[in-house]
Amino acid sequence: MYNNSYLQTHLNKCNFMFKKFGEMGLDTSGLAAKGFDGMWAHMEDGKKRLLLTSYSYLGLNGHPRIEEAVRKATEKFGTGTNGVRCLTGTLDLHNELEHKIARLTNSEDAVVFSSGYLTNCSAISAFLGKDGIAVYDQYAHRSLQDGIKISGAVRAPFHHNDMDDLEQCLRKAGDAAKLVIVDGVYSMEGDIAPLPQIIPLCRKYNAAIMVDEAHSIGAIGKTGRGVQEHFGLAPHDIDIKMGSLSKAVPSIGGYIAGSKDLCFTLRKGGSSWWFTGASSPADTASALAALEILENEPERVARLHEGTARYKNEVEAMGFNTLNSPSTVIPVIFKPGRDVDFNDTMQLAGVIIDLGRMVSDLLEEGLWVMPIFYPAVPKESSRLRTTITAGHTDSDIDFALSVLRKVGKKHGQI
């Protein structure tokens, strides 16, 4: 193979930390499950571990009604579609799913994409061009920031949930076309965008607003309807509503919901709707069935909120810092055992390695939780990203708490 020194140097730089983790036996990124028993995973190494970093907020993965819907869809349509949505790839299931999403989000229409990441990239690039300005929270999800890059729009980040900085960005943007972009629930911090303050600013400065609800649909709001329900917003307060079909909804894909004109534009100008294969019959049917369960079983949302509140309260009582998260994402911040200059690469690497050792011990004790560190989060706040789901039993939560207490004490965290 031809040795390209520039390419190899770049690869070595990108892979430095993971190679270091691998050399020390701390690389957990390749862990694989062989099967599931509730929220317990049977692992390739023969051990059984409790999932504490699951996106399956409603505990619907493996639900018999969803599995039956998948079986019927596969029998009827096969395992794939016949093309992209704009040609021969649209099934009546896709139309049913879009109608269901529109009703669930109190929107006029919805468009489904086969990837959540591509949903954001496609939507932002369809609505913003080089003459537009993307005003976005600095912690906005990577897919949102990549969508902004693809669009060619001017980038105007504002400090996380800082309304004064947001207003300053909007004022500077003047009369240009503006799109304010935020997450509903921030997937690493667990906090919620202050939409009752953001929306009036958008109206004041004639800016549209897009909210990524990947971690809020199905997870917050009394019946799981996301930020709209959580804050009591009117149906048209949010111009572009994005959601994931791979988290509380155990499938794959994403959607945009909003006005009929908005969705018409996406169907005509959304690149991934035109150039990516349509989601499979099984994926579409599973998403549709999951949303029906969300509508018909509100007790799942109540169980999710009750379990999360109990877990968070007890984790904080132990002495862990959860950033006082108000959502179902509960970060557990890792405290360095010494003073650290986080701008020193080797010292930062040392903190990350210490966190890796803690995670290794958690795994050994039967708890599957993963480390999160820079650049996914700020240098000074490496963490465990933990979640309780509606699928966790009381005994599951008891087990998770006991392991966190034992390993947290061992590593000087509590």
Steps between C-alpha positions, in 0.01 A plus 500: 500500500628847413618681813357851508687673784250787531208258528683283754594801712137612502379151595754473781388836639132408483550160660751598771267467798326183384836335427614598848182355646554181300858460621377527860203266448253786556343536153132420552378634165488154342288327766224297338180342629389153394145549624283677756292398799308814588767766557769234557739423217663162441850589385753336269734446794237277664399755765163661563487877554228755575464772236530843659571698183200399291309728262195272531331744737158333488637147526330403174786304344370143464135593561286215357262739322792662318655165410166385358471818291850436363413141413185602312676781312782268393254236380309761299784711356821300542814628668568809290338769289527551126691827508511848644183666627456729198508210252365157590599471866190639672269247666162565654679435831713811444189710444332353810807573709517861380131551578554352846798729570309808382215418738736419789687831461192715428637584156344532155736249342819298551780350290687183597867438416697176530762652736472749784839647415397548137171654611685792657751535219226493236261737677754770582657494155153519342404814693830686529745608231814711492294816548336367815621498861484198730473616861560189708571394856869412542395158637273420205531142381775419252245417229355850532842661474589284200173601335598863546839436338335327203256788455782753460318742730681745724556338839403693813531283813376633835600394851304203630146605605621862530211724395703822506755349262223362279342844474835657417547249214151570368554876518829475310337288229280792399257434215666182373305174492551348846443152641543445874600139570486330841457155653187432703697293751879518474620142479815545711391772747145379552368856518209638299508795261312795660252528216258737677786754488643400161176515300416867581854599397454317171175685435653834602784465249302321227690171530366150445571236765597133467496266800669159497283276720705182467524467880170665595227332293370210707716608794368830638154649532221332699411268212838504324417764238833676556583866553172624358307321774767559766475880462136518391593656164253572221515266196661762274750643750775277356546537124708186434454202732759227459480165672680167507353156432788315666475596867168496687375354171703178451556516125725709275457832322376848573226745409421865446153624598347839436289684245390351169718751314803402710453130428429563130834683479681209664343249262615710206831632630614266775813327369482190717129451418601494133829314517476254791311171485162499672484349849422129491151357555614354833646830624194697392255253654691488829499882526128514424418233759718669762323835456164324537620351830617846613150631434323209670729427798570830681592299810835426332589869507391526864718199589795655315466826693456328838801271453718784374409727792579227755831414333609864467413583861695203636801560274517861618457389863814286459693814405516474121450814289216453246494866384150497653364354176123549461463232232548126456869549414696495827870591461732385779795740495844351560717684756876490438696377798742792469527856366505485123590746227241392246686680223792263555443208263678244717320606818165489321589154368579392856152602619339315212702188577394520866138518383566202275623299800181585688287388208699177477418429865131581446493252212673238713229548765226449239402856405521601133568873500731690268750785546441835331791740462642785292421596225147365556484705822713784643852400607430554869182290517568142392216283618284193498184554295232303683133442430215319668225368273144383546643150452711514817340327798538617859754223559693611188524852643606362839777302330621802299513716812689239701765460228539875454545538876760223521705607198457873571654454845785291361591780256460784748194647331278493811 
